[in-house]
Structure formats: C-alpha cells, structure tokens
Short mmCIF file of C-alpha atoms and ligand atoms in Angstrom, two decimals:
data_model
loop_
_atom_site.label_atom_id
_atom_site.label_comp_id
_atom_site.label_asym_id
_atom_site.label_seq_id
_atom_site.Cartn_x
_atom_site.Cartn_y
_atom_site.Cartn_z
CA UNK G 40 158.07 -35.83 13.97
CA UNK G 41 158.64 -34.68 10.51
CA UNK G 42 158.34 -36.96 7.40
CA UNK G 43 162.11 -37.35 7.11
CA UNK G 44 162.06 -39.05 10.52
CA UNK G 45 159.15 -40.99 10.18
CA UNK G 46 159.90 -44.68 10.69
CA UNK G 47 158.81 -46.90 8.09
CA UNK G 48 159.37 -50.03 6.48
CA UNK G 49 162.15 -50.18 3.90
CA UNK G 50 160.81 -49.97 0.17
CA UNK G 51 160.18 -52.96 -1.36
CA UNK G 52 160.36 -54.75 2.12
CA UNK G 53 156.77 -54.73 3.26
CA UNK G 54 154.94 -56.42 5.96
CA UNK G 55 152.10 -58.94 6.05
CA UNK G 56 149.36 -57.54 8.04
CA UNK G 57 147.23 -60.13 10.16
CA UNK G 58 144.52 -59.63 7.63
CA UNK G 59 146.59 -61.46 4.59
CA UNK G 60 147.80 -63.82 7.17
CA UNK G 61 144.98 -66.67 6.59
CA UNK G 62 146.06 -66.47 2.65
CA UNK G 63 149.54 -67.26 3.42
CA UNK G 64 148.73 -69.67 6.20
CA UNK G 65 146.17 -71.30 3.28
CA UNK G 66 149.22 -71.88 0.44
CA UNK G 67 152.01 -72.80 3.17
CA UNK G 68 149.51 -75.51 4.29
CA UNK G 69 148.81 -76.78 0.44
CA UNK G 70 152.30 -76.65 -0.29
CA UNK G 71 153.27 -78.98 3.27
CA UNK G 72 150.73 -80.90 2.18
CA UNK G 73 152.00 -81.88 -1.03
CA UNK G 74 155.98 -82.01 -0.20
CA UNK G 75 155.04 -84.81 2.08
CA UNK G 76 152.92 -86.61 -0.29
CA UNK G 77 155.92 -86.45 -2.89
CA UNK G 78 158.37 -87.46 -0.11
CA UNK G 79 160.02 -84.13 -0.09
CA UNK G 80 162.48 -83.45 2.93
CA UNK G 81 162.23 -79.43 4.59
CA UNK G 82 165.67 -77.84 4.99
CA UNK G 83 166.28 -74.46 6.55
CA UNK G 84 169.03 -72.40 5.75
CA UNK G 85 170.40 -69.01 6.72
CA UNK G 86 169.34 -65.68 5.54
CA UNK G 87 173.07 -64.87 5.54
CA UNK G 88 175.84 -66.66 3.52
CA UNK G 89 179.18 -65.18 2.03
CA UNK G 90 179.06 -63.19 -0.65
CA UNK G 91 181.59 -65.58 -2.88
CA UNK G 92 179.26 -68.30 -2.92
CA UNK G 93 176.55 -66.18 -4.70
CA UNK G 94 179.01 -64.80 -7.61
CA UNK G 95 180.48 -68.57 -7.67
CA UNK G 96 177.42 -70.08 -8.24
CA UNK G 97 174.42 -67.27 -9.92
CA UNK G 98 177.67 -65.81 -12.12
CA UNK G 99 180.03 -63.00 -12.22
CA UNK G 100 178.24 -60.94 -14.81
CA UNK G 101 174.03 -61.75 -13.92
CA UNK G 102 172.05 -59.04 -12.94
CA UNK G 103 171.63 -60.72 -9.35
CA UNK G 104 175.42 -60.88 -8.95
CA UNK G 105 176.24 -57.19 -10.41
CA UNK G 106 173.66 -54.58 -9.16
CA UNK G 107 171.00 -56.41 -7.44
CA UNK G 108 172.41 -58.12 -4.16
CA UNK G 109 172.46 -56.75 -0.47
CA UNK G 110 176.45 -57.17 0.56
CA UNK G 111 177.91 -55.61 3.24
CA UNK G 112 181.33 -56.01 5.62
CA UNK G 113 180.57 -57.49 9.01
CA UNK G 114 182.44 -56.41 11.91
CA UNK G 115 185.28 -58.67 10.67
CA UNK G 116 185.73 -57.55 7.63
CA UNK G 117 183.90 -60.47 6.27
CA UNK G 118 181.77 -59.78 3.06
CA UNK G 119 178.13 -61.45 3.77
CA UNK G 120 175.00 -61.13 1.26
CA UNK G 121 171.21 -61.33 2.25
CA UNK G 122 170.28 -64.34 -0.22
CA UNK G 123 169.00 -63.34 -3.49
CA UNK G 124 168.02 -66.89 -3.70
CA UNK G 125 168.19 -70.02 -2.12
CA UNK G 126 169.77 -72.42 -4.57
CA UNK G 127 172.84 -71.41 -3.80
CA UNK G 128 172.81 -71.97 -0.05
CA UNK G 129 170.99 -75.45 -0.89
CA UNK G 130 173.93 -77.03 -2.68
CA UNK G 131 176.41 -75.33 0.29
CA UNK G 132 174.18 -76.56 3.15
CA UNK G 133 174.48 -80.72 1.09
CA UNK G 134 177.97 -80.21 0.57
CA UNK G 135 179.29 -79.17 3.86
CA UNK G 136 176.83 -81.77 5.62
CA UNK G 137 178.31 -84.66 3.09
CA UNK G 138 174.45 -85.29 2.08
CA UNK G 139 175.63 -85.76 -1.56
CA UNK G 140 178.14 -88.35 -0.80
CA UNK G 141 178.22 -91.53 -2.97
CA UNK G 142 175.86 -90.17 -5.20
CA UNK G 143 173.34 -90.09 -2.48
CA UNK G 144 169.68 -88.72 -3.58
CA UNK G 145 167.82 -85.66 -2.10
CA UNK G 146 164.99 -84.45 -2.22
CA UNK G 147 164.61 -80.78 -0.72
CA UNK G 148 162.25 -77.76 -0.08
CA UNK G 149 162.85 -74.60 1.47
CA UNK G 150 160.22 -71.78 2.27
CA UNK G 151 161.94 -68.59 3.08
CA UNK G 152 162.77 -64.71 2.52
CA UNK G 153 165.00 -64.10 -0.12
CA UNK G 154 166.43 -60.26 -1.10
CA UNK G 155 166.77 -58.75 -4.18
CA UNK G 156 167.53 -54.64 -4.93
CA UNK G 157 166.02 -54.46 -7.45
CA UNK G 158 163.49 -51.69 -8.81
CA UNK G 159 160.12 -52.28 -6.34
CA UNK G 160 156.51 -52.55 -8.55
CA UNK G 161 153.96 -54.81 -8.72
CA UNK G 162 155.05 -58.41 -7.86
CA UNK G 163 158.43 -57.44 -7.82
CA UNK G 164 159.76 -56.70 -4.39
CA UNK G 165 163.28 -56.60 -2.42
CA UNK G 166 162.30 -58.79 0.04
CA UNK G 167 160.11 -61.93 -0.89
CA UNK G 168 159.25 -65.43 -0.36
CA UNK G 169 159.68 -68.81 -2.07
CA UNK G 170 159.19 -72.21 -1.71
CA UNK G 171 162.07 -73.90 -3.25
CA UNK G 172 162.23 -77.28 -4.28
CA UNK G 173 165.52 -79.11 -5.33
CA UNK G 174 166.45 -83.07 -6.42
CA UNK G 175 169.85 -84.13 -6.38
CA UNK G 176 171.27 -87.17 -8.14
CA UNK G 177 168.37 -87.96 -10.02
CA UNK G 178 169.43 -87.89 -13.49
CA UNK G 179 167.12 -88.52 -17.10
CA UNK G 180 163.24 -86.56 -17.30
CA UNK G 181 161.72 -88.28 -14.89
CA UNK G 182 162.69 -86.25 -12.09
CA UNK G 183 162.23 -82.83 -14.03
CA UNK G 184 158.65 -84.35 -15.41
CA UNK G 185 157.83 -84.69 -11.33
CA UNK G 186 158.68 -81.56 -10.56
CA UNK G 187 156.70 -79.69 -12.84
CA UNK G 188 154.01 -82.11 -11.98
CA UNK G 189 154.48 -80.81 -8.17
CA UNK G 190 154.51 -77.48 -9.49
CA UNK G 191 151.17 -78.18 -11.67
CA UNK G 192 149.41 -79.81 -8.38
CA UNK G 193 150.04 -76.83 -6.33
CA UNK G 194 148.25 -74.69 -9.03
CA UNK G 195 145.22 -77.08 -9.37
CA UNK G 196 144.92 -77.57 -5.15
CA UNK G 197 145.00 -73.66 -5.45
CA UNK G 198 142.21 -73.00 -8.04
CA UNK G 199 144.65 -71.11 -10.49
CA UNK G 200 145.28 -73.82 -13.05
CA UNK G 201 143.78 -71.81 -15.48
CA UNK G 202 146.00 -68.60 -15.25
CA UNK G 203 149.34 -70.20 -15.58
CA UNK G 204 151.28 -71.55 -19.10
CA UNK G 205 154.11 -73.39 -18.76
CA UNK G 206 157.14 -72.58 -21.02
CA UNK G 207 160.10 -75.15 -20.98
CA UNK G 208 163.82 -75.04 -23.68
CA UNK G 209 166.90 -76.90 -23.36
CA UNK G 210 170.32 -75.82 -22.85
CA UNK G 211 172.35 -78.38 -23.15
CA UNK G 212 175.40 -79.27 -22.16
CA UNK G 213 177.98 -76.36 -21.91
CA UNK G 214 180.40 -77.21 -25.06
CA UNK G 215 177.22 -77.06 -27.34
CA UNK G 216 176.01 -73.97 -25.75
CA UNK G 217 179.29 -72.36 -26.03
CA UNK G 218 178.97 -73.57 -29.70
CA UNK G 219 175.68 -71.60 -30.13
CA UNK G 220 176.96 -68.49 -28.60
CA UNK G 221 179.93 -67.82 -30.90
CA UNK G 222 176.91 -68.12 -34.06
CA UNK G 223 174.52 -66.05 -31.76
CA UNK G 224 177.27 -63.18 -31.22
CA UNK G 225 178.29 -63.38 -34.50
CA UNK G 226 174.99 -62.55 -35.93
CA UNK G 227 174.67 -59.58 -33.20
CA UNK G 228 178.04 -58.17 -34.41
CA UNK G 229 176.45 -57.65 -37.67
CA UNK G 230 173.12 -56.46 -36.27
CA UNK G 231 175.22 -54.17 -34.02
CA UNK G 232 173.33 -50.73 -34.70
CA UNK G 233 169.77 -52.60 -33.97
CA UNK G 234 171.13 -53.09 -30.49
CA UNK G 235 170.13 -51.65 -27.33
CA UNK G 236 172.60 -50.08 -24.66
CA UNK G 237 171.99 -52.86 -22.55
CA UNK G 238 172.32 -55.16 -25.22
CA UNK G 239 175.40 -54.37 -25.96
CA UNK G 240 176.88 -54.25 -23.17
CA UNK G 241 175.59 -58.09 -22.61
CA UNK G 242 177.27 -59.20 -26.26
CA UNK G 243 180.82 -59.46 -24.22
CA UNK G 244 179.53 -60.55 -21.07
CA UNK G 245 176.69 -62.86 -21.10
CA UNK G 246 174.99 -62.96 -24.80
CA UNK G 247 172.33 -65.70 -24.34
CA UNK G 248 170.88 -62.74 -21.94
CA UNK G 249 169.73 -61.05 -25.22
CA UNK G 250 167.41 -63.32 -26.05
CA UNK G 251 165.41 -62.37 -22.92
CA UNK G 252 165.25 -58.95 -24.06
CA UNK G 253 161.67 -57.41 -23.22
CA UNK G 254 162.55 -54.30 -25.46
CA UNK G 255 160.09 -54.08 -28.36
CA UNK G 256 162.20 -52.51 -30.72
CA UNK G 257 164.58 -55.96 -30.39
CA UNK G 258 162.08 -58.28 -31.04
CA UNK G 259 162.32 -58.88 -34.44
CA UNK G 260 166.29 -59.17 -34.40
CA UNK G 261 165.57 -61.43 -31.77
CA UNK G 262 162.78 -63.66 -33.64
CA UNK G 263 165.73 -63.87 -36.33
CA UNK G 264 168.46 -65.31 -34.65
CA UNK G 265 169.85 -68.51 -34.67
CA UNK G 266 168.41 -71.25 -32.46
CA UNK G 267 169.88 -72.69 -29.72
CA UNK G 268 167.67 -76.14 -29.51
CA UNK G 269 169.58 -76.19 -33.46
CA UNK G 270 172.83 -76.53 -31.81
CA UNK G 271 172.40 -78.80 -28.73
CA UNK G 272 173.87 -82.13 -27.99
CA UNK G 273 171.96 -85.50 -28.35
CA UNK G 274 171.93 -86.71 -24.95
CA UNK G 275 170.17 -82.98 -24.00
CA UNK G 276 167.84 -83.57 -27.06
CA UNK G 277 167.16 -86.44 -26.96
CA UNK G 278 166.81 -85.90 -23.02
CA UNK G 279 164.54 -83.56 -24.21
CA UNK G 280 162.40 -84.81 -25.96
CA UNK G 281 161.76 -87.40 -23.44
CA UNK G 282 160.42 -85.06 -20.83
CA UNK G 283 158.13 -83.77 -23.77
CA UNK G 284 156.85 -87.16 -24.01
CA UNK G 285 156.10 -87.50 -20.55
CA UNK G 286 154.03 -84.03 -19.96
CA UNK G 287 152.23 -84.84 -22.93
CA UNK G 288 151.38 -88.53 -20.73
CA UNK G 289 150.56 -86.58 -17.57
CA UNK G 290 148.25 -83.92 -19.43
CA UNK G 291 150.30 -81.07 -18.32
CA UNK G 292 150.41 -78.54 -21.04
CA UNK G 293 153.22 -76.63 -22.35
CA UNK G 294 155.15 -74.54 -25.22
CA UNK G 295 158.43 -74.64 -26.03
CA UNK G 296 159.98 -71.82 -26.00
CA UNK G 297 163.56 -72.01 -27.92
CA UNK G 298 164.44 -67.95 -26.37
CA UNK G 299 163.58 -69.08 -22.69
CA UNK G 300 167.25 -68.45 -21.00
CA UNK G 301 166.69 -67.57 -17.57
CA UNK G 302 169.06 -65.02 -15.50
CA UNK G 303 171.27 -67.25 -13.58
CA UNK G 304 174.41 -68.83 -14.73
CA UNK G 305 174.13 -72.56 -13.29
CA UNK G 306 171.49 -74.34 -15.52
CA UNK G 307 172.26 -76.93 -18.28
CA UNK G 308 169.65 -78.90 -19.66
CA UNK G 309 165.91 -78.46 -19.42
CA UNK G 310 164.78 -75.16 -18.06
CA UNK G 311 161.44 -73.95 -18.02
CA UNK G 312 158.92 -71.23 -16.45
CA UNK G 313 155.41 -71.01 -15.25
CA UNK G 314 154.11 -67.28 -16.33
CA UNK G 315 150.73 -65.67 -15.85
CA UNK G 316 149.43 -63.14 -17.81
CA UNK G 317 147.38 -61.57 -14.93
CA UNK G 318 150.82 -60.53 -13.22
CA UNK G 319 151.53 -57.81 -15.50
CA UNK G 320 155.25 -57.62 -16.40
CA UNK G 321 156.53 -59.29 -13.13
CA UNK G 322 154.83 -62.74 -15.33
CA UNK G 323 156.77 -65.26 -13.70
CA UNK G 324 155.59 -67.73 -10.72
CA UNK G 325 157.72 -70.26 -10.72
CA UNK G 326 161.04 -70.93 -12.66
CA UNK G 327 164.21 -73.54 -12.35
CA UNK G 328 165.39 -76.16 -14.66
CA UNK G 329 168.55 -78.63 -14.07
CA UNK G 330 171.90 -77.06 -12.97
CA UNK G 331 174.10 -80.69 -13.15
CA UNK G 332 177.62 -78.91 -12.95
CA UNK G 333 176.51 -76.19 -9.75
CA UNK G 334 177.64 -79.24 -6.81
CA UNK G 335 181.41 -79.52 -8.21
CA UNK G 336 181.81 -75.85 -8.92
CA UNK G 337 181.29 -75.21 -5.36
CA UNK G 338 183.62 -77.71 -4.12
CA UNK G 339 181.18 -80.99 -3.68
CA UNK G 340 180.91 -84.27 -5.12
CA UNK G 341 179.88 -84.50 -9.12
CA UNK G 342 176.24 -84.99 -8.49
CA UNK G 343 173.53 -83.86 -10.87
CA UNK G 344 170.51 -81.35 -9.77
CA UNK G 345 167.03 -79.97 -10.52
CA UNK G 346 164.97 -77.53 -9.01
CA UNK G 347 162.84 -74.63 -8.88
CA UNK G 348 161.25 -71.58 -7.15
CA UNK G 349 158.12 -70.15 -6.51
CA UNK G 350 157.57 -66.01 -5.58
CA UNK G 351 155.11 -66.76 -3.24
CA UNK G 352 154.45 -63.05 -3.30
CA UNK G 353 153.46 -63.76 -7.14
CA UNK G 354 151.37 -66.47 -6.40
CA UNK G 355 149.43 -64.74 -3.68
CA UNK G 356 148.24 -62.31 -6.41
CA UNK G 357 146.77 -64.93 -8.51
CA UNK G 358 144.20 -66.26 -5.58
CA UNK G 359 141.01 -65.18 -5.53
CA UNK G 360 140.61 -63.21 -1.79
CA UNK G 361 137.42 -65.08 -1.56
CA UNK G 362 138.65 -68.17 -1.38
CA UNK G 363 140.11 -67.67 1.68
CA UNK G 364 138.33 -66.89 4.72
CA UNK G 365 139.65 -65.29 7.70
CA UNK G 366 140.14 -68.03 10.34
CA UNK G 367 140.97 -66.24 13.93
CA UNK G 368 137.61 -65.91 14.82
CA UNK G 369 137.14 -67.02 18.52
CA UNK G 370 135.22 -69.94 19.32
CA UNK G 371 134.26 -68.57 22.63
CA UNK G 372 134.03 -64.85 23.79
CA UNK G 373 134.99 -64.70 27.63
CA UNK G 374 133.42 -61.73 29.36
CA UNK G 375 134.31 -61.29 32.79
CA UNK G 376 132.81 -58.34 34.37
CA UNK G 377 134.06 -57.05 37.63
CA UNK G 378 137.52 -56.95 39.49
CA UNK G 379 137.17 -60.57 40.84
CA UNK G 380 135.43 -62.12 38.06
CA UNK G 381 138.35 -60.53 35.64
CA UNK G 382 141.20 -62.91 37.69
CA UNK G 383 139.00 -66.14 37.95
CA UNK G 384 138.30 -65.54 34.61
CA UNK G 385 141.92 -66.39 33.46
CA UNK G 386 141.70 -69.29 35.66
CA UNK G 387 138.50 -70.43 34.04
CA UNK G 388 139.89 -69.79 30.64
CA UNK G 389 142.74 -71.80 31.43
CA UNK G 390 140.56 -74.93 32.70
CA UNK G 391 138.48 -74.38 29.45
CA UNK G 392 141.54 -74.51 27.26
CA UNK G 393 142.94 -77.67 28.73
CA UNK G 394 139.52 -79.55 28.58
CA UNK G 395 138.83 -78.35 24.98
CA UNK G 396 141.92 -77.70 23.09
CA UNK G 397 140.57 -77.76 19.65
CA UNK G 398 138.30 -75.04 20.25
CA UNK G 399 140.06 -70.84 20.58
CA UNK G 400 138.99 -68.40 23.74
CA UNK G 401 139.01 -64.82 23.63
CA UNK G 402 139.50 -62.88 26.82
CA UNK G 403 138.29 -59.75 27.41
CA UNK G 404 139.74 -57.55 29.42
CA UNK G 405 139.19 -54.09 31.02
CA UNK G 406 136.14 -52.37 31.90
CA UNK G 407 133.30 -51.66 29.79
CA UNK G 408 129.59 -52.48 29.62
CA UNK G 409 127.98 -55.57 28.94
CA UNK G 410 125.83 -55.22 26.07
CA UNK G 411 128.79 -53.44 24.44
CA UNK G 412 131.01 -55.88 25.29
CA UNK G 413 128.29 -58.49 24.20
CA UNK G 414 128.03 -56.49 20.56
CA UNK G 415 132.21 -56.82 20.11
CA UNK G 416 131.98 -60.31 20.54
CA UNK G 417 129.28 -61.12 17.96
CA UNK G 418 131.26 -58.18 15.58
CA UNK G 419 134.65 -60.34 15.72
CA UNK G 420 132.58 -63.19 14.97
CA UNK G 421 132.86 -65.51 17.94
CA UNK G 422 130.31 -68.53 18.10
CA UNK G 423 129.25 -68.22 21.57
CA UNK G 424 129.61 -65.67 24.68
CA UNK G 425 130.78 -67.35 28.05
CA UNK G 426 129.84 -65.05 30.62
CA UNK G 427 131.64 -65.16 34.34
CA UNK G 428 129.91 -62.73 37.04
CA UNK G 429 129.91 -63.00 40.44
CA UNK G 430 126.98 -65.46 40.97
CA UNK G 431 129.11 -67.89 38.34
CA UNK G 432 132.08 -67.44 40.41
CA UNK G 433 130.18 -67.95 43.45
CA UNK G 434 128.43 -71.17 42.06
CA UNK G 435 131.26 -72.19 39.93
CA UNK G 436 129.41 -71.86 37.09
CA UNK G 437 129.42 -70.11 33.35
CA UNK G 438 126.71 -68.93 31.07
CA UNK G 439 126.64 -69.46 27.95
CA UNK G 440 125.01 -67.53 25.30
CA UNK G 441 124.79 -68.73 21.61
CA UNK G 442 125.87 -65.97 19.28
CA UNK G 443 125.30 -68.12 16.26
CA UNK G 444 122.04 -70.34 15.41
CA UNK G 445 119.55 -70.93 17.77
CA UNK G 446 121.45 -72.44 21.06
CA UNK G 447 118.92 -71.30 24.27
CA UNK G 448 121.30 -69.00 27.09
CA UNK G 449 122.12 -71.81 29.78
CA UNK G 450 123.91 -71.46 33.19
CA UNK G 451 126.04 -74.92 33.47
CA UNK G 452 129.17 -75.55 35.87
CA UNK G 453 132.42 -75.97 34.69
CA UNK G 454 132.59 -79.40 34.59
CA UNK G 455 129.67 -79.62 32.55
CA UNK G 456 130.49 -77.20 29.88
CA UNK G 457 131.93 -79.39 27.67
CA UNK G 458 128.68 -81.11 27.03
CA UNK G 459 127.15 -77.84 26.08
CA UNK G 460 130.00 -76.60 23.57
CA UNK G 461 129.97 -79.94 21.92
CA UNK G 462 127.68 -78.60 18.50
CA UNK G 463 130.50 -75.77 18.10
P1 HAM X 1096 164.48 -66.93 -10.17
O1 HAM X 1096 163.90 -67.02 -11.53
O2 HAM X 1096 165.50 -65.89 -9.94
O3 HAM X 1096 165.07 -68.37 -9.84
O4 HAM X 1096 163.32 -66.74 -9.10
C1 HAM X 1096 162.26 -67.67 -9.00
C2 HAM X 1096 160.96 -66.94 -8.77
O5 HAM X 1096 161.06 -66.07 -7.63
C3 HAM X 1096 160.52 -66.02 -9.88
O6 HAM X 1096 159.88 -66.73 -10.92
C4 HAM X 1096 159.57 -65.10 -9.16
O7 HAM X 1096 158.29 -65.70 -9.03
C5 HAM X 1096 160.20 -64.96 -7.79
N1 HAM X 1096 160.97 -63.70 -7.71
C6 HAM X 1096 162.20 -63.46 -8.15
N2 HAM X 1096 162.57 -62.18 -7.90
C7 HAM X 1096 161.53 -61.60 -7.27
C8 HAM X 1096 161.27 -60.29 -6.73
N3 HAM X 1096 162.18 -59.34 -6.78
N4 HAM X 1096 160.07 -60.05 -6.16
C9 HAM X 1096 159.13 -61.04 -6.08
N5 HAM X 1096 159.31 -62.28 -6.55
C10 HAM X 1096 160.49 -62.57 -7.15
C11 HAM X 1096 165.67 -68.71 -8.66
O8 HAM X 1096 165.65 -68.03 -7.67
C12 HAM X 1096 166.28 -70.09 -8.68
N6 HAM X 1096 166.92 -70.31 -7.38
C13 HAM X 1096 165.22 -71.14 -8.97
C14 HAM X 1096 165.76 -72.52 -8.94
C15 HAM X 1096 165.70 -73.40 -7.91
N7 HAM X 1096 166.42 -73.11 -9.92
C16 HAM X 1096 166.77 -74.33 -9.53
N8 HAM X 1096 166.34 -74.50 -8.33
#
C-alpha cells in the first residue's frame, strides 16, 4: 500500500495505547474521588451540538469560533460542531432540562473529548480531554475560592503541587469593561505602527485579546497600557478582593495578573489560570472564571455561573511515569495444555472467577510448550501459574505454582483453591 493510502490516525487526534492507560485510569480515579467528596454531580453531554450555540455563547470573533472549530452540514442540512468545549453544552443541557429553575443550584462535572483545529504540538492537540467543573447560582467568592481549592487538591493528590502557579484578574461587569476598552483602544490607535498583523486586526474585533499577546516585540506596549482592574466596578472589586482574602486563608498561592483575559467571550468577574512552566508554550492546565450573563444569553433563566477546565492531556505531562504502575498484571496465569484440558479450562476459569472475583485470570490459549508458556507468564508478571492437565481434569484438581515469593507448587481441588490463593 503506498504511504498516501496508509491508514492512520488523524493529526492531532491520537490514541491512548494500553500502556498510558493505568495513568489515565490513575487521575480519572483522583478526580471521582474528589467530585464526590465536594458533592459534585457527573453530567454527560454530546460530542455533537449545533453550531449556533458555540458562536452564541464562546463569541462571534474568538479564535475558537472563527478558524478553530470542526462544523460540518449533516444530511439535513443542519450545521453541527464537534465541541471545542464543554461549557457551552453545560448551560444548554440545564436549560433545556429546567435544572436552573427558581434559581436552583448545581453543581456539575463533565470528563470528555473536546475538538479543537488548531495547529498540533506539544500539549496542544485537536482532539483532547477535560474534566470540567461548573456551579450555578452560587453567587459572592465563596464558590470561586472552592473551586480553585478543588482544582489545588487535585494537584496535591497528584504530586504536582509544586509545578503549577495560579494566576487570577477580574473583569468585571460588562459596562465597566466596555469602559476600559474604549481607553485600551484608544491608546492602541496611537501605538498603531508598534502593532502586530494580528493585533490589528483584533483592535476592531475583540481588543482585550491584545493583552494576551505572546509576541515579544509587543510586550512592552503591552506592559504600558492602561489597566483594566483601574476601571472595574465595586461590587467586582470589592468581590475581588474578597476571594483574595480567602486564598490567602486556605494557603493557596497566587498572582494577580491584571493582563490575564482568556479567549472566550462569556466571563465577567474573576477569571484565573493554573500554568506550568514545564509545559512549554502550551502553559496552561486548567482555566475558567465566572461567566454570570452565559444562562440568559442562551435563552435560560438569569442564573449566575462559575467554572473551569482541565486539558487532561496537559496534566498527564506533568506526572511523573513512575508514579504510576502498570496494573493489568494477572493474578493467576491459566495454562491448559492439551485439546481437552484447553475447554475445561474455560470452565475452570469461570468457577475460579465467580468464587474469587477480586482477583484477574489470564487464559492461555493455543499450543505451545510448557516451560515457555511457564516463562510468558512470569514475563507479564502474573503472581501465580494454575496449571490444568489431564490428571487435574481427571481428579478435578489444579496446581498451583507460586511465581512470586516463596509459595511451595501444590496440587489442591477446586473447591479448595481458594484457601491456597488467599496470601495473593
Ligand atoms: P479553555 O481555556 O479554552 O477553557 O480550555 C481549558 C483547558 O483545556 C486549557 O487550559 C488547556 O489545558 C486545555 N486545552 C485547550 N485547548 C487544548 C488543546 N488544543 N489541546 C490540549 N489541551 C487543550 C474552556 O474550555 C472553558 N470551557 C473553561 C471553563 C469552564 N470556563 C468556565 N467553565
């Protein structure tokens, strides 16, 4: 077949071998864990969703909305998009199930893919994960204070506590912002010529964007402009300066950052980022911040919201590989030499499973010899070999042969095996 017609996995879509299977297993277990401890509800949504809610909600003129998103016609004509994210389908999924109604409180998580086209490099893919987590109708600090403590407890149950800063800015309500970015494009116009192309394309569309410039050559223009935590109203100050007050009371450190924007239209308020500096330029784990005014935009009751996402992808490469061990290993090896024993084998194995369901079997099957077989089963790392010939068959019986510690080779019927397996 020639390379053209080669199948392979889309770019930026890979797949997770069995081998990185344990890590992801690991984190999705962590992160249960501590949903349920904070009371946090699962919700699953679909990988699908019409394309208008995306550009209602992320904005007309974001990256995500203009070049990034997978959209296509369905065979009605309809236009669908692969979720870029899962905010989005959040607030949809609570509106259309009345789950907001009479200010009624959620609190949500979602683990899922999401799709993005956007340029594939290191921790920057077109199809990743997150775990999202959003609160609705919780209004004041508290709520945004206990989600960056999730956020922090997930990093401390993983080891990576030390690789992550937290970065957090206000936004404010939208009259002040709007406020800020008549000053902010003001002082562009007259910096015009220090502009990038992109830059300027943003001062008609979506200013505040600037800010987030990673260009070096804007830096200093940007360290000059005005500020927008200058221009924001009380209640989001003062809002503000509350949440501050509680970090600083739960030890979780952080900067403010006055240029932290972030790329999607919906937030107000406090917004904030986790970043690592061992993820290259790809820095951010975990980002969200309050998005009050996304619930009536779409068509639902006024209700205020918080939330954020994690790229699991992202936080995969901060782990250490060994912390995690590879878990499949087999308990118990089965080998079953011979025609017959090969059949009463899988009945055996089946009257092993049901009596000890904590422990896993491995079957073999096929021909082969028996010290090779023997050698395979000690390579995959199984704790003991059960052997099943024709004198166990005959005398409904199995031998057992420790392949870890010291364990003497005993020939015990079935219904005493348990007895034997109990140390493993
Ligand atoms: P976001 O900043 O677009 O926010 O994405 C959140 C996180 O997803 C990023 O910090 C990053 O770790 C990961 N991520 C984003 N794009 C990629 C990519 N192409 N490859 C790998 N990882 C990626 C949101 O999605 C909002 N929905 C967060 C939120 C929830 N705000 C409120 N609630």
């Amino acid at each position: 077949m020639s390379t053209a017609n080669k199948l392979q996995a889309i770019k930026g879509m890979p797949d997770i071998l069995p081998d990185a299977i344990s890590s992801w297993q690991h984190v999705e277990s962590v992160i249960r864990g501590i949903m349920h401890s904070y009371t946090y509800s699962e919700i699953r949504m679909p990988t699908l969703e019409k394309t208008s809610l995306f550009s209602r909600s992320i904005g007309e003129v974001t990256d995500i909305v203009e070049k990034e998103m997978y959209t296509f016609l369905d065979r009605n004509d309809e236009s669908l998009t692969m979720r870029p994210e899962g905010t989005a389908g959040c607030v949809r999924a609570c509106i259309e199930h009345a789950m907001l109604r009479n200010q009624q409180q959620q609190k949500l998580w979602y683990m899922g893919s999401m799709y993005r086209y956007e340029r594939p490099q290191k921790g920057r893919l077109r199809q990743f994960n997150q775990l999202g987590v959003e609160a609705f109708n919780f209004i004041g600090p508290e709520i945004e204070a206990e989600l960056l403590r999730i956020s922090a407890q997930l990093w401390e149950q993983l080891g990576i506590a030390g690789d992550v800063r937290l970065e957090i800015n206000c936004l404010g309500e939208l009259a002040s912002r709007n406020i800020y970015k008549e000053q902010l494009v003001e002082y562009l116009q007259e910096n015009i010529t220090k502009l990038d192309e992109d830059s300027k394309r943003r001062l008609g569309t979506n200013p505040l964007r600037i800010l987030d410039s990673k260009n070096p050559d804007m830096q200093e223009l940007i360290a000059k402009a005005p500020v927008l935590l200058d221009f924001i109203d009380d209640k989001s100050k003062n809002n503000f300066l509350q949440l501050q007050e509680i970090l600083n009371l739960l030890g979780i450190e952080y900067i403010v950052n006055p240029r932290l924007v972030r790329g999607l239209d919906y937030y107000n308020g406090t917004v904030f980022e986790w970043t690592s500096d061992k993820l290259g330029a790809q820095s951010a784990v975990c980002a969200g911040g309050r998005y009050d005014n996304l619930v009536t935009m779409l068509g639902g009751p006024d209700s205020s919201a918080v939330g954020f996402a994690i790229g699991l992808e992202r936080l995969l490469l901060l782990l250490e590989p060994e912390t995690i061990s590879y878990t499949n290993a087999p308990d118990c090896y089965l080998i079953c030499l011979g025609e017959r024993a090969g059949q009463q084998a899988l009945r055996i194995a089946d009257v092993l499973r049901k009596k000890m369901p904590q422990l896993a079997f491995h079957q073999h099957m096929g021909s082969g010899n028996f010290s090779n077989v023997l050698k395979k089963a000690d390579k995959i790392g199984a704790k003991v070999a059960l052997v099943i010939g024709d004198d166990e068959i005959a005398n409904d019986t199995v031998t057992v042969k420790f392949l870890r510690g010291a364990g003497k080779q005993v020939t015990v019927k079935i219904g005493e095996i348990k007895e034997v397996l109990r140390e493993i």
